[in-house]
Amino acid sequence: MSGLEAVETLLASTDLFGVLAPEVRLDCAGHFRELRFDKGRTLFVHGDLGTHAYVVAEGRVRMTLTTAAGRELAVRIAEPGSLVGEIAALDGGLRSADATAITPVLVLAIAAADLDRLIARHPDLARAAVRLLCARLRATTDQLEGIALHSIEVRLARFLLEALGGRTAPPGRRPAVELGYSQSDLARLIGSSRPKTNLALGALEAAGAIRRTADRIFCDPVLLAGIAGHDDG
């Protein structure tokens, strides 16, 4: 497989480029270049000019918002196949969040000017960009609603159910969530602190909805759904 074909294969796994015809993706693939970031390095920060968008090829990137008081809220953890930095690259504005490598990261970068030319050339890419931005808006709205209206246990149960993605396990066993990042990052994702998130994990475990090991959370989807369906304050 050539380098261009490898890039096209990765693009096929993304929400933005995956809906395109293979020949269109190949055209897009020629405009990407590889960049590497060490763990802890910043890809960009809030307020930067959006010169590029990035597809994560290896590793994980934490997208965060930081308040004036220094409190962080993780918008999401971007994993391989995820697109980051696309909002500012698409509208020519400033970055809306910080992006930090939480593992060694390999990304494919595309310049905003190249992305703009590709959108003009391929109407299907323009439509895919609109759908992607709408999905981002819905996800952000759901996240803010959860933080404003629901207890930490409910938010955590909903997060774990989403992480499961409908996966099941054989009878007598539980599907596992492998987070691949710290409990502090998990706390940021659900809009909480690490101590409160640890208490919420303990509460879910006491209810029989999860079982924790060093690197996994084994989940009972039925019990988690029951907890996620109501807010006990």
XYZ file of N, CA and C in Angstrom:
699
model
N 0.855 -1.196 0.000
C 0.000 0.000 0.000
C 0.889 1.245 0.000
N 0.639 2.198 -0.927
C 1.432 3.409 -0.993
C 1.100 4.330 0.164
N 1.943 5.362 0.354
C 1.675 6.331 1.401
C 0.359 7.036 1.199
N 0.044 7.368 -0.051
C -1.216 8.042 -0.356
C -2.398 7.146 -0.043
N -2.285 5.877 -0.347
C -3.377 4.933 -0.072
C -3.556 4.745 1.428
N -2.456 4.758 2.187
C -2.546 4.629 3.636
C -3.273 5.829 4.236
N -2.986 7.019 3.710
C -3.682 8.216 4.183
C -5.163 8.127 3.824
N -5.466 7.666 2.608
C -6.865 7.526 2.190
C -7.611 6.552 3.085
N -6.936 5.463 3.487
C -7.559 4.478 4.377
C -7.882 5.087 5.726
N -6.967 5.892 6.263
C -7.242 6.561 7.535
C -8.380 7.558 7.390
N -8.378 8.316 6.327
C -9.456 9.290 6.107
C -10.811 8.603 6.015
N -10.828 7.381 5.490
C -12.085 6.642 5.365
C -12.714 6.341 6.722
N -11.897 6.365 7.791
C -12.411 6.072 9.131
C -12.938 7.310 9.846
N -12.840 8.486 9.214
C -13.262 9.727 9.858
C -14.692 10.085 9.476
N -15.328 10.877 10.343
C -16.697 11.316 10.074
C -16.760 12.251 8.874
N -15.732 13.075 8.694
C -15.767 14.058 7.626
C -15.494 13.441 6.256
N -14.450 12.658 6.147
C -14.038 12.130 4.842
C -14.587 10.736 4.544
N -15.088 10.047 5.574
C -15.520 8.665 5.385
C -16.698 8.508 4.455
N -17.518 9.542 4.288
C -18.709 9.443 3.441
C -18.391 9.735 1.976
N -17.153 10.115 1.686
C -16.798 10.496 0.325
C -16.461 9.283 -0.521
N -16.543 9.432 -1.811
C -16.132 8.376 -2.744
C -14.614 8.192 -2.638
N -14.122 6.959 -2.812
C -12.680 6.712 -2.662
C -11.813 7.623 -3.517
N -12.231 7.923 -4.739
C -11.415 8.774 -5.592
C -11.347 10.211 -5.066
N -12.416 10.645 -4.403
C -12.403 11.981 -3.802
C -11.477 11.994 -2.586
N -11.549 10.914 -1.791
C -10.649 10.823 -0.624
C -9.188 10.814 -1.067
N -8.895 10.124 -2.167
C -7.515 10.105 -2.672
C -7.060 11.502 -3.061
N -7.949 12.269 -3.640
C -7.620 13.652 -3.964
C -7.330 14.437 -2.693
N -8.150 14.222 -1.674
C -7.933 14.906 -0.391
C -6.630 14.442 0.265
N -6.347 13.143 0.175
C -5.194 12.563 0.865
C -3.886 13.225 0.452
N -3.799 13.683 -0.784
C -2.568 14.289 -1.267
C -2.238 15.613 -0.620
N -3.161 16.163 0.162
C -2.942 17.468 0.794
C -2.560 17.367 2.273
N -2.418 16.138 2.781
C -2.064 15.952 4.186
C -0.572 15.681 4.344
N -0.013 16.093 5.495
C 1.364 15.748 5.840
C 1.417 15.303 7.291
N 2.389 14.445 7.603
C 2.506 13.891 8.948
C 3.216 14.863 9.894
N 2.702 14.913 11.123
C 3.349 15.657 12.204
C 3.324 14.787 13.448
N 4.376 14.880 14.257
C 4.433 14.133 15.514
C 4.540 15.093 16.694
N 3.879 14.723 17.789
C 3.912 15.502 19.011
C 4.222 14.571 20.178
N 5.170 14.963 21.020
C 5.473 14.187 22.210
C 4.348 14.317 23.227
N 4.278 13.384 24.140
C 3.286 13.450 25.228
C 3.445 14.765 25.984
N 2.336 15.451 26.200
C 2.354 16.719 26.909
C 2.496 17.937 26.022
N 2.822 17.724 24.747
C 2.979 18.851 23.823
C 1.615 19.404 23.417
N 1.586 20.697 23.143
C 0.373 21.372 22.720
C 0.300 21.443 21.197
N -0.824 21.010 20.634
C -1.020 21.148 19.199
C -1.436 22.573 18.853
N -2.349 23.111 19.666
C -2.754 24.512 19.532
C -3.490 24.912 20.804
N -3.667 26.229 20.985
C -4.347 26.734 22.177
C -5.496 27.643 21.770
N -6.413 27.803 22.703
C -7.573 28.670 22.496
C -7.104 30.056 22.052
N -7.709 30.564 20.994
C -7.351 31.888 20.492
C -6.330 31.892 19.376
N -5.657 30.751 19.134
C -4.727 30.658 18.009
C -5.485 30.778 16.685
N -4.798 31.225 15.662
C -5.380 31.226 14.325
C -5.466 29.795 13.813
N -6.596 29.439 13.226
C -6.813 28.066 12.774
C -6.204 27.809 11.410
N -4.904 27.601 11.382
C -4.202 27.421 10.106
C -4.314 26.011 9.557
N -4.577 25.020 10.423
C -4.621 23.621 9.995
C -5.727 22.868 10.736
N -6.180 21.794 10.124
C -6.988 20.780 10.794
C -6.156 19.508 10.842
N -6.452 18.635 11.811
C -5.632 17.450 12.026
C -6.506 16.204 12.149
N -6.058 15.118 11.541
C -6.650 13.798 11.758
C -5.680 13.010 12.634
N -6.173 12.513 13.762
C -5.317 11.734 14.665
C -5.086 10.356 14.049
N -3.815 10.025 13.840
C -3.465 8.716 13.281
C -3.043 7.743 14.372
N -2.319 8.247 15.378
C -1.875 7.429 16.508
C -1.934 8.286 17.764
N -2.293 7.644 18.897
C -2.296 8.353 20.170
C -3.618 9.015 20.485
N -3.595 9.869 21.515
C -4.809 10.541 21.979
C -4.519 12.014 22.242
N -5.515 12.846 21.917
C -5.409 14.293 22.096
C -6.568 14.761 22.965
N -6.241 15.539 23.999
C -7.287 16.067 24.882
C -7.665 17.470 24.433
N -8.967 17.660 24.195
C -9.504 18.967 23.838
C -10.131 19.577 25.083
N -9.639 20.752 25.512
C -10.101 21.342 26.760
C -10.424 22.819 26.608
N -11.326 23.259 27.477
C -11.604 24.678 27.684
C -11.122 25.030 29.081
N -10.527 26.202 29.255
C -10.013 26.631 30.548
C -10.672 27.944 30.941
N -11.225 27.996 32.158
C -11.863 29.220 32.640
C -10.812 30.213 33.107
N -11.255 31.446 33.352
C -10.346 32.477 33.854
C -9.765 32.083 35.202
N -10.506 31.259 35.963
C -10.029 30.812 37.271
C -9.088 29.620 37.165
N -8.874 29.117 35.939
C -7.946 28.013 35.748
C -8.578 26.641 35.760
N -9.906 26.554 35.867
C -10.569 25.257 35.849
C -10.685 24.750 34.429
N -10.409 23.463 34.232
C -10.447 22.865 32.902
C -11.673 21.983 32.736
N -12.264 22.071 31.548
C -13.328 21.161 31.141
C -12.873 20.478 29.863
N -12.779 19.160 29.902
C -12.392 18.424 28.693
C -13.607 18.306 27.786
N -13.487 18.849 26.586
C -14.575 18.753 25.621
C -14.697 17.325 25.107
N -13.545 16.724 24.786
C -13.518 15.332 24.339
C -12.075 14.851 24.301
N -11.922 13.537 24.205
C -10.629 12.923 23.962
C -10.645 12.408 22.527
N -9.759 12.942 21.705
C -9.701 12.555 20.298
C -8.758 11.370 20.141
N -9.263 10.290 19.556
C -8.504 9.061 19.359
C -8.270 8.847 17.864
N -7.505 7.815 17.483
C -7.240 7.594 16.057
C -8.507 7.598 15.208
N -8.458 8.363 14.124
C -9.619 8.540 13.260
C -10.409 9.798 13.561
N -10.078 10.474 14.676
C -10.790 11.698 15.047
C -10.194 12.909 14.336
N -11.043 13.873 14.053
C -10.627 15.134 13.455
C -10.609 16.199 14.544
N -9.530 16.975 14.617
C -9.429 18.061 15.599
C -9.008 19.344 14.888
N -9.432 20.461 15.461
C -9.067 21.744 14.897
C -9.831 22.123 13.654
N -10.908 21.382 13.384
C -11.617 21.600 12.122
C -12.465 22.865 12.128
N -12.947 23.294 13.312
C -13.859 24.441 13.341
C -13.156 25.702 12.852
N -12.013 26.024 13.463
C -11.288 27.228 13.055
C -10.745 27.096 11.640
N -10.364 25.885 11.245
C -9.856 25.682 9.892
C -10.960 25.881 8.855
N -12.189 25.538 9.213
C -13.294 25.661 8.270
C -13.821 27.093 8.171
N -13.878 27.812 9.316
C -14.478 29.151 9.255
C -13.453 30.285 9.233
N -12.167 29.932 9.295
C -11.132 30.955 9.250
C -10.997 31.755 10.521
N -11.644 31.285 11.604
C -11.596 32.005 12.866
C -10.489 31.509 13.783
N -10.656 31.775 15.074
C -9.666 31.409 16.075
C -10.032 30.080 16.732
N -9.029 29.421 17.292
C -9.261 28.150 17.982
C -10.234 28.347 19.137
N -11.168 27.384 19.276
C -12.185 27.462 20.328
C -11.810 26.649 21.563
N -10.681 25.929 21.524
C -10.263 25.099 22.653
C -8.755 24.866 22.570
N -8.209 24.281 23.640
C -6.810 23.847 23.652
C -6.748 22.388 23.230
N -5.676 22.005 22.550
C -5.456 20.613 22.158
C -4.084 20.179 22.648
N -4.063 19.122 23.489
C -2.823 18.660 24.101
C -2.671 17.167 23.892
N -1.474 16.732 23.522
C -1.196 15.304 23.359
C -1.075 14.663 24.733
N -1.921 13.678 25.030
C -1.837 12.988 26.322
C -1.081 11.665 26.192
N -0.680 11.342 24.959
C 0.243 10.243 24.656
C 1.115 10.763 23.506
N 2.166 10.064 23.137
C 2.824 10.424 21.877
C 1.798 10.346 20.745
N 1.799 11.339 19.875
C 0.740 11.480 18.881
C 1.328 11.657 17.484
N 0.716 10.963 16.528
C 0.970 11.185 15.112
C -0.320 11.705 14.498
N -0.249 12.849 13.835
C -1.423 13.397 13.171
C -1.120 13.630 11.698
N -2.194 13.677 10.917
C -2.112 14.119 9.532
C -2.700 15.522 9.485
N -1.909 16.470 9.008
C -2.324 17.873 9.009
C -2.676 18.328 7.602
N -3.733 19.133 7.515
C -4.109 19.740 6.244
C -4.273 21.239 6.469
N -3.687 22.046 5.611
C -3.795 23.492 5.721
C -5.226 23.945 5.458
N -5.652 24.987 6.179
C -7.015 25.491 6.011
C -7.272 25.918 4.570
N -6.265 26.497 3.930
C -6.442 26.935 2.541
C -6.679 25.741 1.621
N -5.953 24.633 1.852
C -6.162 23.428 1.045
C -7.538 22.839 1.296
N -7.958 22.824 2.556
C -9.282 22.295 2.887
C -10.368 23.129 2.220
N -10.176 24.437 2.208
C -11.148 25.320 1.570
C -11.244 25.030 0.071
N -10.102 24.819 -0.585
C -10.115 24.522 -2.020
C -10.774 23.175 -2.302
N -10.531 22.193 -1.423
C -11.151 20.876 -1.616
C -12.664 20.947 -1.461
N -13.129 21.747 -0.516
C -14.571 21.907 -0.311
C -15.206 22.556 -1.535
N -14.507 23.530 -2.125
C -15.028 24.179 -3.330
C -15.073 23.204 -4.507
N -14.122 22.275 -4.527
C -14.040 21.330 -5.643
C -14.990 20.154 -5.488
N -15.300 19.783 -4.242
C -16.098 18.583 -3.981
C -17.318 18.936 -3.122
N -18.480 19.139 -3.712
C -19.679 19.488 -2.934
C -20.004 18.474 -1.840
N -19.718 17.194 -2.064
C -19.996 16.188 -1.033
C -19.192 16.459 0.232
N -17.983 16.997 0.089
C -17.167 17.335 1.250
C -17.781 18.509 2.002
N -18.342 19.464 1.275
C -19.011 20.596 1.918
C -20.198 20.118 2.746
N -20.998 19.212 2.165
C -22.156 18.691 2.900
C -21.705 17.894 4.125
N -20.620 17.120 3.976
C -20.103 16.346 5.108
C -19.613 17.271 6.215
N -19.021 18.405 5.851
C -18.544 19.366 6.848
C -19.712 19.954 7.639
N -20.814 20.261 6.947
C -22.003 20.783 7.635
C -22.536 19.753 8.623
N -22.623 18.480 8.190
C -23.120 17.433 9.085
C -22.198 17.266 10.293
N -20.884 17.327 10.064
C -19.939 17.175 11.157
C -20.097 18.293 12.180
N -20.199 19.528 11.710
C -20.333 20.655 12.631
C -21.647 20.593 13.402
N -22.713 20.137 12.752
C -23.989 19.966 13.462
C -23.860 18.907 14.556
N -23.161 17.807 14.251
C -22.955 16.754 15.251
C -22.135 17.283 16.425
N -21.108 18.088 16.132
C -20.296 18.684 17.195
C -21.167 19.568 18.098
N -22.046 20.361 17.480
C -22.914 21.254 18.249
C -23.851 20.460 19.145
N -24.438 19.386 18.603
C -25.327 18.567 19.418
C -24.589 17.934 20.600
N -23.374 17.429 20.336
C -22.600 16.795 21.398
C -22.251 17.802 22.490
N -21.903 19.018 22.101
C -21.572 20.052 23.081
C -22.801 20.433 23.886
N -23.945 20.542 23.207
C -25.191 20.870 23.905
C -25.541 19.786 24.923
N -25.407 18.525 24.523
C -25.698 17.418 25.441
C -24.748 17.450 26.639
N -23.472 17.748 26.385
C -22.497 17.781 27.475
C -22.822 18.899 28.462
N -23.149 20.085 27.950
C -23.482 21.202 28.831
C -24.771 20.935 29.598
N -25.735 20.293 28.930
C -26.986 19.931 29.610
C -26.713 18.973 30.765
N -25.864 17.994 30.514
C -25.547 17.030 31.558
C -24.898 17.680 32.751
N -23.948 18.586 32.502
C -23.250 19.264 33.599
C -24.211 20.133 34.391
N -25.123 20.804 33.689
C -26.031 21.737 34.353
C -27.158 21.036 35.107
N -27.628 19.904 34.606
C -28.874 19.336 35.110
C -28.736 18.019 35.866
N -27.635 17.301 35.723
C -27.582 15.949 36.259
C -26.438 15.763 37.259
N -26.647 14.818 38.150
C -25.628 14.507 39.151
C -24.418 13.868 38.477
N -23.315 13.827 39.221
C -22.089 13.249 38.679
C -22.293 11.779 38.352
N -23.033 11.051 39.198
C -23.261 9.632 38.948
C -24.010 9.421 37.630
N -25.009 10.272 37.366
C -25.774 10.160 36.124
C -24.883 10.479 34.933
N -24.100 11.557 35.049
C -23.196 11.927 33.959
C -22.179 10.830 33.691
N -21.671 10.228 34.751
C -20.682 9.159 34.601
C -21.319 7.924 33.960
N -22.525 7.580 34.394
C -23.212 6.428 33.802
C -23.464 6.648 32.317
N -23.878 7.846 31.943
C -24.123 8.144 30.525
C -22.822 8.106 29.728
N -21.752 8.610 30.326
C -20.459 8.585 29.639
C -20.016 7.151 29.379
N -20.164 6.282 30.359
C -19.739 4.890 30.193
C -20.594 4.165 29.163
N -21.887 4.450 29.161
C -22.754 3.837 28.155
C -22.352 4.282 26.748
N -22.026 5.548 26.602
C -21.583 6.036 25.293
C -20.261 5.388 24.901
N -19.354 5.234 25.885
C -18.059 4.603 25.604
C -18.229 3.146 25.188
N -19.239 2.475 25.743
C -19.505 1.087 25.352
C -19.976 1.005 23.906
N -20.694 2.018 23.465
C -21.156 2.042 22.080
C -22.069 0.878 21.721
N -22.832 0.391 22.695
C -23.740 -0.718 22.419
C -23.095 -2.086 22.471
N -21.806 -2.144 22.828
C -21.136 -3.447 22.895
C -21.727 -4.292 24.021
N -21.772 -5.588 23.793
C -22.243 -6.537 24.800
C -21.140 -7.549 25.065
N -21.394 -8.458 25.993
C -20.432 -9.510 26.340
C -21.181 -10.830 26.429
N -20.461 -11.960 26.394
C -21.121 -13.259 26.539
C -21.867 -13.341 27.870
N -22.865 -14.217 27.959
C -23.619 -14.375 29.210
C -22.684 -14.598 30.393
N -22.968 -13.879 31.472
C -22.157 -14.007 32.680
C -20.940 -13.105 32.702
N -20.712 -12.392 31.633
C -19.564 -11.490 31.586
C -20.049 -10.070 31.275
N -19.174 -9.104 31.538
C -19.528 -7.707 31.309
C -18.601 -7.094 30.255
N -19.159 -6.240 29.382
C -18.280 -5.538 28.440
C -17.405 -4.539 29.194
N -16.199 -4.340 28.694
C -15.237 -3.484 29.385
C -15.003 -2.194 28.618
N -14.786 -1.132 29.368
C -14.359 0.149 28.811
C -12.898 0.333 29.174
N -12.056 0.485 28.161
C -10.648 0.797 28.382
C -10.466 2.277 28.084
N -10.331 3.079 29.129
C -10.298 4.520 28.944
C -9.028 4.973 28.228
N -7.883 4.454 28.646
C -6.639 4.859 28.012
C -6.174 6.237 28.415
N -6.777 6.816 29.440
C -6.338 8.115 29.949
C -6.648 8.172 31.441
N -6.218 9.224 32.100
C -6.241 9.288 33.556
C -7.645 9.566 34.098
N -7.798 9.327 35.397
C -9.058 9.648 36.060
C -9.283 11.155 36.068
N -8.199 11.937 36.088
C -8.336 13.387 35.998
C -8.951 13.796 34.670
N -8.530 13.129 33.591
C -9.130 13.417 32.289
C -10.591 13.001 32.256
N -10.906 11.863 32.856
C -12.297 11.426 32.945
C -13.129 12.464 33.686
N -12.580 12.989 34.785
C -13.290 14.016 35.551
C -13.551 15.255 34.707
N -12.569 15.668 33.939
C -12.755 16.846 33.075
C -13.851 16.600 32.040
N -13.918 15.378 31.528
C -14.902 15.063 30.495
C -16.334 15.141 31.012
N -16.538 14.836 32.278
C -17.903 14.884 32.819
C -18.130 16.139 33.651
N -17.177 17.074 33.610
C -17.354 18.352 34.291
C -17.315 18.246 35.794
N -16.377 17.476 36.308
C -16.285 17.260 37.745
C -14.827 17.362 38.182
N -14.596 17.127 39.476
C -13.239 17.071 39.998
C -12.839 15.606 40.147
N -11.534 15.368 40.269
C -11.075 13.982 40.407
C -11.621 13.322 41.669
N -11.598 13.984 42.856
C -12.154 13.332 44.051
C -13.638 12.992 43.912
N -14.414 13.921 43.348
C -15.847 13.652 43.193
C -16.102 12.538 42.178
N -15.286 12.500 41.134
C -15.428 11.423 40.146
C -15.089 10.078 40.771
N -14.077 10.049 41.620
C -13.714 8.811 42.306
C -14.855 8.343 43.214
N -15.506 9.296 43.898
C -16.661 8.941 44.732
C -17.807 8.397 43.873
N -18.019 9.017 42.705
C -19.084 8.554 41.814
C -18.786 7.155 41.283
N -17.520 6.891 40.949
C -17.137 5.542 40.519
C -17.416 4.538 41.635
N -17.108 4.930 42.870
C -17.378 4.058 44.013
C -18.858 3.797 44.185
N -19.679 4.843 43.960
C -21.131 4.680 44.090
C -21.672 3.735 43.019
N -21.180 3.864 41.790
C -21.621 2.952 40.734
C -21.174 1.525 41.010
N -19.977 1.401 41.583
C -19.482 0.063 41.915
C -20.316 -0.550 43.032
N -20.654 0.259 44.032
C -21.482 -0.238 45.134
C -22.862 -0.649 44.653
N -23.355 0.010 43.610
C -24.673 -0.327 43.052
C -24.612 -1.544 42.138
N -23.396 -2.061 41.891
C -23.247 -3.232 41.033
C -23.210 -2.904 39.548
N -23.185 -1.584 39.201
C -23.233 -1.193 37.793
C -21.877 -1.311 37.112
N -20.793 -1.254 37.887
C -19.454 -1.380 37.304
C -18.575 -2.201 38.241
N -17.481 -2.677 37.663
C -16.404 -3.279 38.449
C -15.092 -2.788 37.857
N -14.221 -2.276 38.735
C -12.985 -1.652 38.261
C -11.775 -2.556 38.440
N -10.880 -2.496 37.460
C -9.540 -3.060 37.597
C -8.561 -1.916 37.355
N -7.289 -2.230 37.281
C -6.291 -1.183 37.125
C -6.461 -0.396 35.836
N -6.888 -1.067 34.765
C -6.942 -0.389 33.472
C -8.277 -0.523 32.747
N -9.278 -1.107 33.398
C -10.566 -1.292 32.746
C -11.713 -1.051 33.717
N -12.863 -0.727 33.127
C -14.107 -0.633 33.887
C -15.095 -1.596 33.236
N -15.450 -2.658 33.962
C -16.410 -3.639 33.459
C -17.815 -3.161 33.824
N -18.673 -3.091 32.832
C -19.957 -2.415 32.989
C -21.145 -3.361 32.870
N -22.179 -3.068 33.660
C -23.483 -3.707 33.504
C -24.368 -2.697 32.781
N -24.565 -2.839 31.468
C -25.302 -1.821 30.718
C -26.720 -1.589 31.222
N -27.371 -2.640 31.720
C -28.749 -2.487 32.184
C -28.794 -1.599 33.429
N -27.912 -1.892 34.393
C -27.889 -1.079 35.607
C -27.436 0.349 35.305
N -26.450 0.491 34.405
C -26.006 1.841 34.039
C -27.140 2.629 33.375
N -27.908 1.953 32.528
C -29.028 2.639 31.861
C -30.061 3.086 32.877
N -30.298 2.285 33.904
C -31.225 2.675 34.943
C -30.763 3.912 35.683
N -29.466 3.977 35.970
C -28.904 5.134 36.667
C -28.904 6.350 35.740
N -28.583 6.143 34.474
C -28.503 7.244 33.523
C -29.865 7.841 33.205
N -30.934 7.080 33.448
C -32.265 7.522 33.067
C -32.939 8.446 34.045
N -32.310 8.710 35.177
C -32.903 9.605 36.147
C -31.798 10.323 36.891
N -32.147 11.410 37.502
C -31.190 12.203 38.293
C -31.653 12.184 39.737
N -30.808 11.566 40.574
C -31.211 11.507 41.988
C -30.676 12.681 42.784
N -30.233 13.733 42.095
C -29.846 14.963 42.762
C -28.428 14.998 43.166
